[in-house]
Coordinates of N, CA and C in Angstrom, one line a residue:
X1 N 81.7 114.1 101.1 CA 81.0 115.1 100.4 C 80.9 116.4 101.3
X2 N 81.1 117.5 100.7 CA 81.1 118.7 101.5 C 79.7 119.2 101.8
X3 N 79.5 120.0 102.8 CA 78.2 120.4 103.2 C 77.4 121.2 102.1
X4 N 78.1 122.1 101.4 CA 77.5 122.9 100.4 C 77.0 122.0 99.2
X5 N 77.8 121.0 98.9 CA 77.4 120.1 97.8 C 76.2 119.3 98.2
X6 N 76.2 118.9 99.5 CA 75.0 118.1 100.0 C 73.7 119.0 100.0
X7 N 73.9 120.2 100.4 CA 72.7 121.1 100.4 C 72.2 121.4 99.0
X8 N 73.1 121.5 98.0 CA 72.8 121.7 96.6 C 72.0 120.5 96.1
X9 N 72.5 119.4 96.4 CA 71.8 118.1 95.9 C 70.5 118.0 96.5
X10 N 70.4 118.3 97.8 CA 69.1 118.2 98.5 C 68.1 119.2 97.9
X11 N 68.5 120.4 97.6 CA 67.7 121.4 96.9 C 67.2 120.8 95.6
X12 N 68.1 120.3 94.8 CA 67.8 119.8 93.5 C 66.7 118.6 93.6
X13 N 66.9 117.7 94.5 CA 66.0 116.6 94.7 C 64.6 117.2 95.0
X14 N 64.5 118.1 96.0 CA 63.2 118.7 96.4 C 62.6 119.4 95.2
X15 N 63.4 120.2 94.5 CA 62.9 121.0 93.4 C 62.4 120.2 92.2
X16 N 62.9 119.0 92.0 CA 62.6 118.2 90.9 C 61.5 117.2 91.2
X17 N 61.1 117.0 92.4 CA 60.1 116.0 92.8 C 58.7 116.5 92.4
X18 N 57.9 115.5 92.0 CA 56.5 115.8 91.6 C 55.5 115.2 92.7
X19 N 56.1 114.5 93.6 CA 55.3 113.8 94.6 C 54.9 114.7 95.8
X20 N 55.4 115.9 95.9 CA 55.0 116.8 97.0 C 54.5 118.1 96.4
X21 N 53.5 118.6 97.1 CA 52.9 119.9 96.6 C 53.7 121.1 97.0
X22 N 54.9 121.2 96.5 CA 55.9 122.3 96.9 C 55.6 123.5 96.1
X23 N 55.4 124.6 96.8 CA 55.1 125.9 96.1 C 56.4 126.6 95.9
X24 N 57.3 126.6 96.9 CA 58.6 127.4 96.8 C 59.6 126.8 97.8
X25 N 60.9 127.0 97.4 CA 62.0 126.5 98.3 C 62.9 127.8 98.4
X26 N 63.1 128.2 99.6 CA 64.0 129.3 99.9 C 65.2 128.8 100.7
X27 N 66.4 129.0 100.1 CA 67.6 128.6 100.8 C 68.2 129.8 101.6
X28 N 68.6 129.5 102.8 CA 69.3 130.4 103.7 C 70.7 129.8 103.9
X29 N 71.6 130.1 102.9 CA 72.9 129.5 103.0 C 73.7 129.8 104.2
X30 N 73.5 131.1 104.7 CA 74.3 131.5 105.9 C 73.8 130.7 107.2
X31 N 72.6 130.2 107.2 CA 72.1 129.4 108.3 C 72.1 127.9 108.0
X32 N 72.5 127.5 106.8 CA 72.5 126.1 106.3 C 71.1 125.5 106.4
X33 N 70.1 126.3 106.0 CA 68.7 125.9 106.1 C 68.0 126.1 104.8
X34 N 67.1 125.1 104.5 CA 66.2 125.2 103.4 C 64.8 125.3 103.9
X35 N 64.1 126.3 103.5 CA 62.7 126.5 103.9 C 61.8 126.0 102.7
X36 N 61.0 125.0 103.0 CA 60.1 124.4 101.9 C 58.7 124.9 102.2
X37 N 58.1 125.6 101.3 CA 56.7 126.1 101.4 C 55.8 125.2 100.6
X38 N 54.8 124.7 101.2 CA 53.8 123.8 100.5 C 52.6 124.7 100.0
X39 N 51.9 124.1 99.1 CA 50.7 124.8 98.5 C 49.6 125.1 99.5
X40 N 49.6 124.3 100.6 CA 48.5 124.5 101.6 C 48.9 125.5 102.7
X41 N 50.1 126.1 102.5 CA 50.5 127.2 103.4 C 51.5 126.7 104.5
X42 N 51.7 125.5 104.6 CA 52.6 125.0 105.6 C 54.1 125.2 105.2
X43 N 55.0 125.3 106.2 CA 56.4 125.4 105.9 C 57.2 124.4 106.7
X44 N 58.2 123.9 106.0 CA 59.1 123.0 106.7 C 60.5 123.6 106.6
X45 N 61.2 123.7 107.7 CA 62.6 124.2 107.6 C 63.5 123.0 107.8
X46 N 64.5 122.8 106.9 CA 65.4 121.7 107.0 C 66.8 122.3 107.2
X47 N 67.4 121.9 108.4 CA 68.7 122.4 108.8 C 69.7 121.3 108.6
X48 N 70.8 121.6 107.9 CA 71.8 120.6 107.6 C 73.1 120.9 108.4
X49 N 73.6 119.9 109.1 CA 74.8 120.0 109.9 C 75.8 118.8 109.6
X50 N 77.0 119.1 109.7 CA 78.0 118.0 109.6 C 78.9 118.1 110.9
X51 N 78.6 117.2 111.8 CA 79.4 117.1 113.0 C 80.1 115.7 113.1
X52 N 80.9 115.4 112.1 CA 81.5 114.1 112.0 C 80.6 113.1 111.3
X53 N 79.3 113.3 111.4 CA 78.3 112.5 110.6 C 77.2 113.5 110.2
X54 N 76.5 113.2 109.1 CA 75.5 114.2 108.7 C 74.3 114.1 109.6
X55 N 73.7 115.3 109.9 CA 72.5 115.4 110.6 C 71.6 116.4 109.9
X56 N 70.4 115.9 109.7 CA 69.3 116.7 109.0 C 68.2 116.8 110.0
X57 N 67.8 118.1 110.3 CA 66.7 118.3 111.2 C 65.6 119.1 110.6
X58 N 64.4 118.5 110.5 CA 63.3 119.2 109.9 C 62.4 119.8 111.1
X59 N 62.1 121.0 111.0 CA 61.3 121.7 112.0 C 60.0 122.2 111.4

């Protein structure tokens, strides 16, 4: 699976979930990052890398 397809699928999964209080999702394709904003004001940044194996880092 290519990185862009993986990021698209991850975005779709997060966007369709009802189990998290997600207010907005902002994709930064040039940085391979998804910023997830929750209704309580917190933000999670998810960075996707492919270095021979997939690595997802949430900050």
